[in-house]
Structures are given as structure tokens and as C-alpha cells.
PDB file of C-alpha atoms and ligand atoms in Angstrom:
ATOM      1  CA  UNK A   4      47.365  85.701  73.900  1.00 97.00           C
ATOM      2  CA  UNK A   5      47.539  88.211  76.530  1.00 98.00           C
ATOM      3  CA  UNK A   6      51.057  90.630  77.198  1.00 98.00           C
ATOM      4  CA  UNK A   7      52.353  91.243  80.862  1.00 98.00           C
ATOM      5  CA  UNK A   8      55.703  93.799  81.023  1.00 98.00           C
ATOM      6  CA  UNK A   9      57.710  94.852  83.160  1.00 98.00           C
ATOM      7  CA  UNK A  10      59.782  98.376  82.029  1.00 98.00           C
ATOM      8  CA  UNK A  11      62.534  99.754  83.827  1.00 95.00           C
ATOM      9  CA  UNK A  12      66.057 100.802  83.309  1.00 93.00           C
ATOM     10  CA  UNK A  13      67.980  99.154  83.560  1.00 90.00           C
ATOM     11  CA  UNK A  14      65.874  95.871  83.661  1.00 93.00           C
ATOM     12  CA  UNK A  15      68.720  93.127  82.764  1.00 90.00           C
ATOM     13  CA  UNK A  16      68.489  92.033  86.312  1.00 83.00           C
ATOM     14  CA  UNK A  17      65.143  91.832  86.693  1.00 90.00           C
ATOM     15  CA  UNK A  18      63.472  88.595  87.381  1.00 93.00           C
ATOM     16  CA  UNK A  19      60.094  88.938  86.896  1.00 96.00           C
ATOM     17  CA  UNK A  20      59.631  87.603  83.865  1.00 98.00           C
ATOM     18  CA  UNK A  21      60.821  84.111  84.865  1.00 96.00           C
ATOM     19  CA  UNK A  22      58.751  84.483  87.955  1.00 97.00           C
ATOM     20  CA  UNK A  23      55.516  85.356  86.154  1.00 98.00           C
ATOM     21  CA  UNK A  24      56.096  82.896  83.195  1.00 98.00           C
ATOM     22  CA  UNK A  25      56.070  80.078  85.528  1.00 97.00           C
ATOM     23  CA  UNK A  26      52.945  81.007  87.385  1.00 98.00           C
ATOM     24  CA  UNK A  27      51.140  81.487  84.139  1.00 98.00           C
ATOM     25  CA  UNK A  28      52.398  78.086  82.733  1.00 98.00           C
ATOM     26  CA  UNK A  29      51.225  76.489  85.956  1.00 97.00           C
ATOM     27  CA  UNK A  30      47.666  77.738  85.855  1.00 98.00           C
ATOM     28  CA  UNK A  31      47.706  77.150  81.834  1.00 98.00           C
ATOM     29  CA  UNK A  32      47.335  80.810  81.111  1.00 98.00           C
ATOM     30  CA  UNK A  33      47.261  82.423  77.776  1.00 98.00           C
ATOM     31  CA  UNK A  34      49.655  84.884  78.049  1.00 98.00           C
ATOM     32  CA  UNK A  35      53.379  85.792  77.905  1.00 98.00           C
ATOM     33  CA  UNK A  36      55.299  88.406  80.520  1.00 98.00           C
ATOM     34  CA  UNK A  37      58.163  90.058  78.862  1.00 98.00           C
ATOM     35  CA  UNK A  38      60.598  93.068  79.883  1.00 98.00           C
ATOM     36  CA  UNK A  39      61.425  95.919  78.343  1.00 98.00           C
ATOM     37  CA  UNK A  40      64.023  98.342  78.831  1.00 97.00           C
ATOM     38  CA  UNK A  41      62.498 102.197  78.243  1.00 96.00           C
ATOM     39  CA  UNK A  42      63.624 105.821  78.569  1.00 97.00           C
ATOM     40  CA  UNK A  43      61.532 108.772  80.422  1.00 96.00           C
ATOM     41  CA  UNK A  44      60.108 109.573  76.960  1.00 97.00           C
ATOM     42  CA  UNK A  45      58.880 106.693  75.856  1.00 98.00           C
ATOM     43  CA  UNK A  46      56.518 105.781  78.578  1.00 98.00           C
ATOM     44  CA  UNK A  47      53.747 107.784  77.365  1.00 98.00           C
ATOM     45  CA  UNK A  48      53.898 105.346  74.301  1.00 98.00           C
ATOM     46  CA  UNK A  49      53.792 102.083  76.305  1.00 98.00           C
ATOM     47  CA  UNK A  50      50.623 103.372  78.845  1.00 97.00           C
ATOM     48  CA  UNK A  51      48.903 104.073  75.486  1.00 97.00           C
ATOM     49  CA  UNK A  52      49.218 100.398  73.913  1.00 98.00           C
ATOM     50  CA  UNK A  53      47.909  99.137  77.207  1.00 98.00           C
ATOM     51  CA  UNK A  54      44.663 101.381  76.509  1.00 97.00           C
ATOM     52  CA  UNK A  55      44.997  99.836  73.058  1.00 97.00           C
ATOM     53  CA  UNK A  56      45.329  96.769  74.264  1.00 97.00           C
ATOM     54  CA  UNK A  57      48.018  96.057  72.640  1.00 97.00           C
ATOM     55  CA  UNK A  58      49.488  95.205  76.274  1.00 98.00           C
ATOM     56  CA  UNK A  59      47.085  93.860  79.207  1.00 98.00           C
ATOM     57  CA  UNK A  60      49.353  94.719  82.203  1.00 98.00           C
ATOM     58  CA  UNK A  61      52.778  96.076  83.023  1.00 98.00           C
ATOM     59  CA  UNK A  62      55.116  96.179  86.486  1.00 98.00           C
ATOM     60  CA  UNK A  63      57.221  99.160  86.713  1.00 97.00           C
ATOM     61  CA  UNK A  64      60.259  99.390  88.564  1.00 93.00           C
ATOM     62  CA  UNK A  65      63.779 101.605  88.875  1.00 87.00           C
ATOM     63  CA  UNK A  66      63.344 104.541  87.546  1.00 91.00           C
ATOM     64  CA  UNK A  67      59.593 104.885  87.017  1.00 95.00           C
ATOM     65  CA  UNK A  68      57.365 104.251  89.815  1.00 95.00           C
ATOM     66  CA  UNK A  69      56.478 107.895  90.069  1.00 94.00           C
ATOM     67  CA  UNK A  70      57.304 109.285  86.338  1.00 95.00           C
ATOM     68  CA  UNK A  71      54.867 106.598  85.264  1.00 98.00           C
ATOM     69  CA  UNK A  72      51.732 108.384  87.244  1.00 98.00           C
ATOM     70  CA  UNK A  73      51.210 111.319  85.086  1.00 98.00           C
ATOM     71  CA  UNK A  74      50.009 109.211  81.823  1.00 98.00           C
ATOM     72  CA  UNK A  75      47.653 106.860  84.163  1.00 98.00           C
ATOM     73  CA  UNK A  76      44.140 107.657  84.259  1.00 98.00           C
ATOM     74  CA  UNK A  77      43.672 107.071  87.679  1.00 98.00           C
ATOM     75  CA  UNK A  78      45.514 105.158  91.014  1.00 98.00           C
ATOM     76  CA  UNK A  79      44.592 103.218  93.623  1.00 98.00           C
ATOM     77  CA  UNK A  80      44.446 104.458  97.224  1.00 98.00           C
ATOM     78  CA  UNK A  81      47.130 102.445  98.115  1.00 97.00           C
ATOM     79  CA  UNK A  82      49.321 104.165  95.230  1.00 98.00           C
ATOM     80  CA  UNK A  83      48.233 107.506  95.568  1.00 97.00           C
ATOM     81  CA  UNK A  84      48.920 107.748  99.062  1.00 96.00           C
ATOM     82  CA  UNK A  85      52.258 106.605  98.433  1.00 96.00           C
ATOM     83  CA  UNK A  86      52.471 108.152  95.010  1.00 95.00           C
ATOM     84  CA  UNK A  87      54.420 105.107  93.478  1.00 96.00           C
ATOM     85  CA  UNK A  88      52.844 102.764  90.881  1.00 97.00           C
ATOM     86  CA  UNK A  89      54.382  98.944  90.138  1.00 98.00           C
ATOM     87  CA  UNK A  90      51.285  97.365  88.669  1.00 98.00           C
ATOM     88  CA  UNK A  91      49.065  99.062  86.252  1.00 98.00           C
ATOM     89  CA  UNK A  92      45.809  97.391  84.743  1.00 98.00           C
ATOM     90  CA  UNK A  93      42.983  98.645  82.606  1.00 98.00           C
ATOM     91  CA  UNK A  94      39.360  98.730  83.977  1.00 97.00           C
ATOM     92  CA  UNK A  95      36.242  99.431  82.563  1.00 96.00           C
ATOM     93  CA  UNK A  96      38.468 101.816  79.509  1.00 96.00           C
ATOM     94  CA  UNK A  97      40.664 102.986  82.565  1.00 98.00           C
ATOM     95  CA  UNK A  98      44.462 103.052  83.026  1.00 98.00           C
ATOM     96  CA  UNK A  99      44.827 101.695  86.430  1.00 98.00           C
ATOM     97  CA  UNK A 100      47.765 102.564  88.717  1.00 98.00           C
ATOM     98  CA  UNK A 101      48.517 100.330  91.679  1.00 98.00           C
ATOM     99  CA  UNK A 102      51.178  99.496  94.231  1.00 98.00           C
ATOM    100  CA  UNK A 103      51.816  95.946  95.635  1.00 98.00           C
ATOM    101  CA  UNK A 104      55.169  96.843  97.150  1.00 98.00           C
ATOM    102  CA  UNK A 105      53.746  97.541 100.159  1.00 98.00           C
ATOM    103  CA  UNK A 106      52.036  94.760 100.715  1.00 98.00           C
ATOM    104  CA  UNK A 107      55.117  92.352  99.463  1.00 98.00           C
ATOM    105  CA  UNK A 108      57.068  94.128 102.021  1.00 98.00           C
ATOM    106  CA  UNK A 109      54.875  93.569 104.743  1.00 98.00           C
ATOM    107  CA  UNK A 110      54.402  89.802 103.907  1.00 98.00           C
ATOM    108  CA  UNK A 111      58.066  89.373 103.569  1.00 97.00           C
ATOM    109  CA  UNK A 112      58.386  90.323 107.164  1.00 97.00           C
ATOM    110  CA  UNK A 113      55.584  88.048 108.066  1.00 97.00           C
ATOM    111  CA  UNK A 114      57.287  85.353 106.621  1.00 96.00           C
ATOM    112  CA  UNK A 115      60.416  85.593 108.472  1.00 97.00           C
ATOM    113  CA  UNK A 116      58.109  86.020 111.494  1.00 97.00           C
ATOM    114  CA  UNK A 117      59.322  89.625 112.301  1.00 96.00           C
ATOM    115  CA  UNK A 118      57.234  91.530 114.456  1.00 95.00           C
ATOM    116  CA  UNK A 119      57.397  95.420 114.019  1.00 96.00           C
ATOM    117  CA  UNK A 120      55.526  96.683 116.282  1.00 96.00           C
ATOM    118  CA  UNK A 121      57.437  98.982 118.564  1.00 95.00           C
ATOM    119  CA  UNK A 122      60.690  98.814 116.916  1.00 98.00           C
ATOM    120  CA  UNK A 123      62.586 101.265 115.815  1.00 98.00           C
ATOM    121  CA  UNK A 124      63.193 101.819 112.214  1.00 98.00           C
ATOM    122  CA  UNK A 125      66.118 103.159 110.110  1.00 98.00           C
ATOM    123  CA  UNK A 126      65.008 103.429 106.381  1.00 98.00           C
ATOM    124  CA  UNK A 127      68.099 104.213 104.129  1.00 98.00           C
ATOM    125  CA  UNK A 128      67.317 106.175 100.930  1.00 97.00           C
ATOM    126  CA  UNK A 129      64.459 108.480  99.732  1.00 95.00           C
ATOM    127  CA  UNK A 130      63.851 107.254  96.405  1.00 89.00           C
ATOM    128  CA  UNK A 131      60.873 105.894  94.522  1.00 82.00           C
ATOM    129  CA  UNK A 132      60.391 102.521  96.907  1.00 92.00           C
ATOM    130  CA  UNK A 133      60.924 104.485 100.245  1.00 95.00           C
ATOM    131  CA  UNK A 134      57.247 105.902 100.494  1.00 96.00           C
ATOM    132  CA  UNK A 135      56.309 102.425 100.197  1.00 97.00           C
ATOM    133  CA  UNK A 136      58.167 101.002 102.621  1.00 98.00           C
ATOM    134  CA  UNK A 137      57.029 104.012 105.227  1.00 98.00           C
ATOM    135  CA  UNK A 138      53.638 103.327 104.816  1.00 97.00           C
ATOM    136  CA  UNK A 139      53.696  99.513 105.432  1.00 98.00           C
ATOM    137  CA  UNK A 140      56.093 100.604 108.636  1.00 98.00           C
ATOM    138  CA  UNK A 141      53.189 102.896 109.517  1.00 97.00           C
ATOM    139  CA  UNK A 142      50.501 100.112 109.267  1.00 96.00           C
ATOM    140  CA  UNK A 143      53.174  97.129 111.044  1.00 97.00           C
ATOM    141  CA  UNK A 144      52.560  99.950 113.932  1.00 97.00           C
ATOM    142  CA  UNK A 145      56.387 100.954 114.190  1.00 98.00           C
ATOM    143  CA  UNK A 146      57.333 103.141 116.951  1.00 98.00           C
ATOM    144  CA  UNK A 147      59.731 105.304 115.204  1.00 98.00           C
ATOM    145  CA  UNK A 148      60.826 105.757 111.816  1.00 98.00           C
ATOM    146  CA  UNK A 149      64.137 107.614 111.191  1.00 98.00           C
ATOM    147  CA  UNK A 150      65.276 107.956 107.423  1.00 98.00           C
ATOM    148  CA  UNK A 151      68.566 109.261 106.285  1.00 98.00           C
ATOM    149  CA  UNK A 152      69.093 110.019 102.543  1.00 98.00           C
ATOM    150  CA  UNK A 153      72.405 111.107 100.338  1.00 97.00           C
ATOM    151  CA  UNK A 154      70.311 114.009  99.193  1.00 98.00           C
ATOM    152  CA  UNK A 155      68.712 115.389 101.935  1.00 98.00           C
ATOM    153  CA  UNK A 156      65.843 117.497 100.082  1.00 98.00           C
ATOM    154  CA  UNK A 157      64.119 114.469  99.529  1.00 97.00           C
ATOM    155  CA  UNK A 158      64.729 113.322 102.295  1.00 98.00           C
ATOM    156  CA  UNK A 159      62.875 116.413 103.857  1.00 98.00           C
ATOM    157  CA  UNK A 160      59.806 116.365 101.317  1.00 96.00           C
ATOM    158  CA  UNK A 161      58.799 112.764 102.333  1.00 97.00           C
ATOM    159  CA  UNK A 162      59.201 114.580 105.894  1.00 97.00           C
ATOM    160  CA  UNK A 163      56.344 117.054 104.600  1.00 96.00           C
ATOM    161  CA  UNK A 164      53.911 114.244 104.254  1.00 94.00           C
ATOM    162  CA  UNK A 165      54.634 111.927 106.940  1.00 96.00           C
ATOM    163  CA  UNK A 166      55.353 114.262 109.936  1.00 96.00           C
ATOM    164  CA  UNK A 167      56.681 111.932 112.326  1.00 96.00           C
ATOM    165  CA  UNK A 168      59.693 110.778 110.536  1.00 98.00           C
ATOM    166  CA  UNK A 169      63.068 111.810 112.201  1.00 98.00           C
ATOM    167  CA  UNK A 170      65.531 112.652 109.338  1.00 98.00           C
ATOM    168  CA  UNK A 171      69.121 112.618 110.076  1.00 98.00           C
ATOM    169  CA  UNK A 172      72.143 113.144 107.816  1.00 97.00           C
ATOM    170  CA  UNK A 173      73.736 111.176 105.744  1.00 97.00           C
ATOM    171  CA  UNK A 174      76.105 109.225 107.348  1.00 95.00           C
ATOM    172  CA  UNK A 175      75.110 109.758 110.736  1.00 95.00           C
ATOM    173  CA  UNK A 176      73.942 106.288 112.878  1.00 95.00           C
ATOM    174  CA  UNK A 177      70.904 106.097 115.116  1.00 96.00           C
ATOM    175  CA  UNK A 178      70.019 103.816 117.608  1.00 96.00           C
ATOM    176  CA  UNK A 179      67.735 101.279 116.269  1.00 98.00           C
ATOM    177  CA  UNK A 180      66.294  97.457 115.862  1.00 98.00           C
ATOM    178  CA  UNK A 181      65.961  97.423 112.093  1.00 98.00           C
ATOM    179  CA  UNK A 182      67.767  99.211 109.325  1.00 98.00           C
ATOM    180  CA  UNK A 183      66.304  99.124 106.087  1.00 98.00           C
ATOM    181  CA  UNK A 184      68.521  99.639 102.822  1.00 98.00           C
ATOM    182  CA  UNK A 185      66.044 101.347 100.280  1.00 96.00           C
ATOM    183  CA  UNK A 186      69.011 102.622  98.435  1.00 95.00           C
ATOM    184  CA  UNK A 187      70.433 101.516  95.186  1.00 91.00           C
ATOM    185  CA  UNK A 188      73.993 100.777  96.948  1.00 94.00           C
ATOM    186  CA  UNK A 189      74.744  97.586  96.813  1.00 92.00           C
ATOM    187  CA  UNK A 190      72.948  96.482  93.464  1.00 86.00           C
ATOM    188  CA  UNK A 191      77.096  96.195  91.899  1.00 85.00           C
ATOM    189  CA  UNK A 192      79.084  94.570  93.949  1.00 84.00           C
ATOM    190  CA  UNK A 193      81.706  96.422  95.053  1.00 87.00           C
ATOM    191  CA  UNK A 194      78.730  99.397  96.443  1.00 89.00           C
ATOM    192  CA  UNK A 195      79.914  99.967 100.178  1.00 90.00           C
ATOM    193  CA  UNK A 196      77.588 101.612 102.885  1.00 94.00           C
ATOM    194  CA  UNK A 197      79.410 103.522 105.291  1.00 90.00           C
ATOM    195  CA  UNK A 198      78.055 102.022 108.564  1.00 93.00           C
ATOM    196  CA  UNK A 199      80.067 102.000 111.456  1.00 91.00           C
ATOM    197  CA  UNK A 200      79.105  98.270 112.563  1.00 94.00           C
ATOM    198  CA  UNK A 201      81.498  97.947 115.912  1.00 92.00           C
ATOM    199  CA  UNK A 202      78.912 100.532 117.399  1.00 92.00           C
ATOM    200  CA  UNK A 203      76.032  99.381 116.366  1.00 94.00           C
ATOM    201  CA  UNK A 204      76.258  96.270 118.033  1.00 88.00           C
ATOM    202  CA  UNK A 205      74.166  92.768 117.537  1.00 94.00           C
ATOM    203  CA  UNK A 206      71.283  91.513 117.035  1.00 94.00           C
ATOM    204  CA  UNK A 207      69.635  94.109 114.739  1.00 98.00           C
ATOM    205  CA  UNK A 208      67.675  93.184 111.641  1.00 98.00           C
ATOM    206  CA  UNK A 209      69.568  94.619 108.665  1.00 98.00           C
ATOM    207  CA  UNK A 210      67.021  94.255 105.668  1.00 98.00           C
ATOM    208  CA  UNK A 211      67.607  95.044 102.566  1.00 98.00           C
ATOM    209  CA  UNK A 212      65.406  95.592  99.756  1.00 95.00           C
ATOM    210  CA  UNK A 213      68.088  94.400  96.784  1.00 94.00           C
ATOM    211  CA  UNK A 214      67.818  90.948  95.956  1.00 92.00           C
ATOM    212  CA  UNK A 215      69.950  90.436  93.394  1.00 88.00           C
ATOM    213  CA  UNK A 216      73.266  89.917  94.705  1.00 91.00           C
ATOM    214  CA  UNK A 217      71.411  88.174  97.336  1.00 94.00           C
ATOM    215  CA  UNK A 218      74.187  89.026 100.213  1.00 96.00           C
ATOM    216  CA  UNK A 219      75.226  93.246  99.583  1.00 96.00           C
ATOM    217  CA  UNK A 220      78.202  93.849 101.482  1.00 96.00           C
ATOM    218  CA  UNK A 221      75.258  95.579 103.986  1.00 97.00           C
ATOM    219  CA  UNK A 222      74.320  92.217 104.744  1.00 97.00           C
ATOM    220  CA  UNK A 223      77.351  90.087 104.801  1.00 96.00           C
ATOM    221  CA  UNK A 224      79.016  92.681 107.287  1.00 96.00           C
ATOM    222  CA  UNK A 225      76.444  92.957 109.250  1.00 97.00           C
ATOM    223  CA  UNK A 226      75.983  89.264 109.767  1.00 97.00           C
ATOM    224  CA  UNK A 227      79.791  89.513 110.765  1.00 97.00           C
ATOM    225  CA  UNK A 228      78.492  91.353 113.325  1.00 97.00           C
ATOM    226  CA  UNK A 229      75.865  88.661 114.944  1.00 97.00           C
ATOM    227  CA  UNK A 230      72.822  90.497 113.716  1.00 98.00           C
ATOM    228  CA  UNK A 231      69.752  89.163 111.500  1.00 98.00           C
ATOM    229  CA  UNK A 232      69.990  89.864 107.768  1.00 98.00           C
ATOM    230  CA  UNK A 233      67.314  89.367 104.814  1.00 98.00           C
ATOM    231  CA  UNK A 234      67.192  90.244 101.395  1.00 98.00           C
ATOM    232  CA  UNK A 235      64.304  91.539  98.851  1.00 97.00           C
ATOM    233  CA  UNK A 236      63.524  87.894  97.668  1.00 97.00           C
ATOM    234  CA  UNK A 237      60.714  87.499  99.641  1.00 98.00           C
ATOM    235  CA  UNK A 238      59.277  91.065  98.707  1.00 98.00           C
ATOM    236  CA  UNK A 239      59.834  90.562  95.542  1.00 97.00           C
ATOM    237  CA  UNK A 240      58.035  87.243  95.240  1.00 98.00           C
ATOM    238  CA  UNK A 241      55.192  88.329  97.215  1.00 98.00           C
ATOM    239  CA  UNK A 242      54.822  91.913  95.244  1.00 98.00           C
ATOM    240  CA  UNK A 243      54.851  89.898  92.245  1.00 98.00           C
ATOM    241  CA  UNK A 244      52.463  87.184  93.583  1.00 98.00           C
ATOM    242  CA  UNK A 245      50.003  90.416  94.352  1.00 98.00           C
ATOM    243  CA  UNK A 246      50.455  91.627  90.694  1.00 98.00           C
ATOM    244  CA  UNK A 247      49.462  88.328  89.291  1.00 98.00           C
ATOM    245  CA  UNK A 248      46.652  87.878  91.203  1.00 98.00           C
ATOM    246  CA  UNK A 249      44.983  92.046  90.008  1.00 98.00           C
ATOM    247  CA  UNK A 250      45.572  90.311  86.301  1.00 98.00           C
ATOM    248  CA  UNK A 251      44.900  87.390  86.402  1.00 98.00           C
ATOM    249  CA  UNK A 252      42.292  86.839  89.542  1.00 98.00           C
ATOM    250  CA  UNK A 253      44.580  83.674  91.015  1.00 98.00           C
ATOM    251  CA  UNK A 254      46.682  83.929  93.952  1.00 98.00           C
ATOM    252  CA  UNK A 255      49.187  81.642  92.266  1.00 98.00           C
ATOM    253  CA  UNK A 256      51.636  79.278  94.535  1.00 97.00           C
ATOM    254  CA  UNK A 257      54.689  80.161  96.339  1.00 97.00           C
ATOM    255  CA  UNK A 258      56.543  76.764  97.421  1.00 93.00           C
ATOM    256  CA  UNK A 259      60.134  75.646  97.844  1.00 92.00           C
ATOM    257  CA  UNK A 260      60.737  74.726  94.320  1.00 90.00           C
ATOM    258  CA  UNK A 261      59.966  78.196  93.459  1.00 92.00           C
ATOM    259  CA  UNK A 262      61.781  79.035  96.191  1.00 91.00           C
ATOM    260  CA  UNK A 263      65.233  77.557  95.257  1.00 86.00           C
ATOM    261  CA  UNK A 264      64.994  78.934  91.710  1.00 77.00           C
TER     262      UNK A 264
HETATM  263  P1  ATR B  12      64.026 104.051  93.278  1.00 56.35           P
HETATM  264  O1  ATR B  12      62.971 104.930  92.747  1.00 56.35           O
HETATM  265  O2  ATR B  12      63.984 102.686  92.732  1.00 56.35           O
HETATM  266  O3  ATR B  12      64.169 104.058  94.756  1.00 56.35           O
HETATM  267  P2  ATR B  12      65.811 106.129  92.913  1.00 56.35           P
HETATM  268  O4  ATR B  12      64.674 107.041  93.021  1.00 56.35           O
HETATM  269  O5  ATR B  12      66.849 106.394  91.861  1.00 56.35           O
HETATM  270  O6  ATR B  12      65.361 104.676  92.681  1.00 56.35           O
HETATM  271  O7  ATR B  12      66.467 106.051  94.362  1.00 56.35           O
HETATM  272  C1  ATR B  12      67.699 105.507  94.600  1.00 56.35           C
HETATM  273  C2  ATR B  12      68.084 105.766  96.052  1.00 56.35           C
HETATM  274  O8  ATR B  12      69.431 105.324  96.234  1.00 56.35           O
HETATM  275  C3  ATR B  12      68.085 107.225  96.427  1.00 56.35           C
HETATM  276  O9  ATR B  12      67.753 107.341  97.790  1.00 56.35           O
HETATM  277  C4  ATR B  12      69.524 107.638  96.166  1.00 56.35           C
HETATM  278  O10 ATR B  12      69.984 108.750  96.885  1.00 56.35           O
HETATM  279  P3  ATR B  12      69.841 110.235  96.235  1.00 56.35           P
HETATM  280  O11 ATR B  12      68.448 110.645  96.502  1.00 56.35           O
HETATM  281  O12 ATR B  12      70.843 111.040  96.964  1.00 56.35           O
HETATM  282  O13 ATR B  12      70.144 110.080  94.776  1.00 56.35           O
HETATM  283  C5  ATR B  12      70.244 106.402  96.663  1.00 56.35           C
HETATM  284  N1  ATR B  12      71.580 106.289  96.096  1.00 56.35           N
HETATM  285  C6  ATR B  12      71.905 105.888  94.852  1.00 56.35           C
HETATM  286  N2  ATR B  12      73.255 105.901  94.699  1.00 56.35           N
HETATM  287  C7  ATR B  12      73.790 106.318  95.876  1.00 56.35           C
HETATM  288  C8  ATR B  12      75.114 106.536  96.359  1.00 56.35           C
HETATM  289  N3  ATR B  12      76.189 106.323  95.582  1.00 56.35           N
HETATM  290  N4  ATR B  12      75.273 106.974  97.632  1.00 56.35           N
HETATM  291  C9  ATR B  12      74.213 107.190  98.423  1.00 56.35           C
HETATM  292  N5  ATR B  12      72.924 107.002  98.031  1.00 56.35           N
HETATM  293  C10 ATR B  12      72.704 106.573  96.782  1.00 56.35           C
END
């Protein structure tokens, strides 16, 4: 029987497992997906079973997708560019690192029919799923990205790489047609982002990358407000439909019974 993980910490809240258990039950798959809560230090340990093959595949998420790279043997363009890794694989005696975050992200806006291109874009946060999110803004043909981060270093070193990115301070409000929250504020419930939503206006799309509460305060206020709101769901689902399909070689089914889980 093969072994899918995903590690992270904290990974209570995580719902791949349930996800990927049901698409490997549906295509009668050998194989079990499990998750695993991990420190810093013992990721070394868990790369090295998948060489083993002890372990045939794992997702990474919060905090890993960049501490994870230095044990991998090699990445994918897609993940180097973006140095973040969600899906690892072995190939040919390799250690694979690869990133289907930006591609869930971009289907998630085709599925709501959302058409980038020329829109300005406000990416909250700096952190591990940011650089993702840039790139896929980059290739959706964006007109301008602005990003705005607690701490503004890293902020400024995603600046380094992507040159055109406007980076204001935290706190401050642009004008803009999307907002993106790529922070972690939100993920408890009581997590407030201090927006100042009279002056914004309506009409926006407020996006945010948390699924799980499905409506953040970002969102609920903002709908107060008359603008469009999503949530991560459809990101999720469609990063995790891309990892399946590296493992396993089957684009496996997304309908509305999946949906409504
Ligand atoms: P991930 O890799 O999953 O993105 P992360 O690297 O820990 O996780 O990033 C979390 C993001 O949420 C960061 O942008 C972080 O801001 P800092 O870089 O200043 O830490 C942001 N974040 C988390 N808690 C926050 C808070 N209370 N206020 C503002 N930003 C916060």
C-alpha cells in the first residue's frame, strides 16, 4: 500500500487527508494519505523515508514550504522560481520538489470566472504562499501588484526578485480591484485586519487564501461593504487535485458532492 502525507504545524485543520482519501477510494487506489504534525528538525527525517520509500509522496504546508527545500534533491521550475515546495515526489532515485499552489490559485479564479488581467492587485503578507501567489498574478497578466507585509524586510526581499512590485507599509490602503489576504490573520476567529472599508468602497474582490473558517472577518466585512468575497476552498481543492494527479497520474473529479463536503 502506498503512503501520501501532508506535514505542517500545526496541521489539525488541515483537510487534505479527507480530500485525498476520497479521490483514492474513488479510483480504487492502493494507498492511504495521512498527516503529520512535525518540527523544523525533524524534516530531514521524513524527506529521507520518502527516498526509502517508506513514504511515496508528501504535501507541505504552514511552516515549511521553503525550510523543506534544502533536504530535496532537486525542484521543479515552477518551485524554484518561486522557491516554495507543497508536493514532493521521487523520480528515477530523486527527491522531487514541486509547487501546485500556483496553479490551484489560478484555477480558483477561473472558476469564479475572474478575469485578472489589468487589475490591480493588493497581496497581504510576505510569507511562504506569497511568492506563489505573485507569480500566478504575473502569468493572469496583472497590471500592478502592490504587497504590504507586517514585517517589512520581507516584504522588501520578494521586492529584490520581482522588481515591479510596489511595497507599501503596513497598514497603509491602496487603490485597487482585488486584495488578496496571504496572511495568517484570520485562521482564529477573532484575527482582525485593520482595513479601513468606508474608503475603500464597493465592488472589489476581497480573496482570501484561508479556508477554514470559510468567512474571516476580511470577508464578512467586506461583503458588508457590497464587494465580491471568496475563500481558499477552491485553491485548495484544485492544488490538491494537481498533487494527486503528479502521484498518482489521474486528474481525479471535482463535483458538487465533493463540493458540499
Ligand atoms: P506561510 O509560509 O504559510 O505564508 P508564514 O511564512 O508564517 O506562513 O507567513 C505568515 C504571514 O502572515 C506573514 O506575512 C506574517 O507576517 P510577518 O512576516 O510580519 O510575520 C503574517 N502574519 C502572521 N500573523 C500576523 C499578525 N498578527 N499581524 C500581521 N501579519 C501577520
Amino acid at each position: 500500500m502506498k503512503k501520501y502525507l501532508v506535514i505542517g504545524n500545526p496541521i489539525e485543520h488541515s483537510l487534505s487527508p479527507k480530500l485525498h482519501n476520497r479521490w483514492i477510494r474513488e479510483n480504487n487506489i492502493d494507498a492511504i494519505y495521512d498527516k503529520k504534525q512535525l518540527n523544523e528538525s525533524d524534516i530531514e527525517e521524513i524527506v529521507d523515508e520518502v527516498k526509502k520509500g517508506g513514504v511515496d509522496g508528501i504535501n507541505v504546508t504552514v511552516p515549511f514550504k521553503k525550510s523543506v527545500i534544502p533536504f530535496l534533491d532537486q525542484l521543479t521550475p515552477l518551485a524554484k522560481e518561486v522557491q516554495s515546495v507543497n508536493t514532493i515526489f521521487k523520480k528515477d532515485n530523486k527527491i522531487i520538489g514541486d509547487n501546485t499552489d500556483i496553479g490551484g490559485f489560478e484555477k480558483g479564479l477561473k472558476y469564479i470566472n475572474y478575469n485578472l488581467k489589468n487589475k490591480n492587485v493588493f497581496i497581504l503578507g510576505a510569507g511562504g504562499v506569497a511568492s506563489s501567489i505573485i507569480l500566478a498574478l504575473k502569468r493572469l497578466e496583472a497590471a500592478k501588484i502592490i504587497l504590504s507585509n507586517r514585517t517589512k524586510k520581507k516584504a522588501d526581499d520578494l521586492k529584490k526578485k520581482y522588481t515591479d512590485l510596489e511595497i507599501i507599509d503596513w497598514g497603509e490602503t491602496p487603490d485597487f480591484n482585488v486584495i488578496i489576504n496571504a496572511t495568517s490573520l484570520g485562521l482564529k476567529t477573532d484575527d482582525q485586519i485593520k482595513l479601513n472599508y468606508g474608503d475603500i468602497g464597493s465592488n472589489k474582490l476581497f480573496y482570501d487564501i484561508i479556508y477554514n473558517p470559510s468567512k474571516t472577518k476580511f470577508l464578512s466585512k467586506a461583503e458588508q461593504f457590497g464587494n465580491q468575497i471568496e475563500n481558499g476552498k477552491m485553491m485548495f481543492i484544485y492544488q490538491a487535485q494537481l498533487a494527486f494527479r503528479i502521484w498518482h497520474n489521474i486528474l481525479p473529479k471535482i463535483d458538487n458532492k465533493l463540493l458540499d463536503l
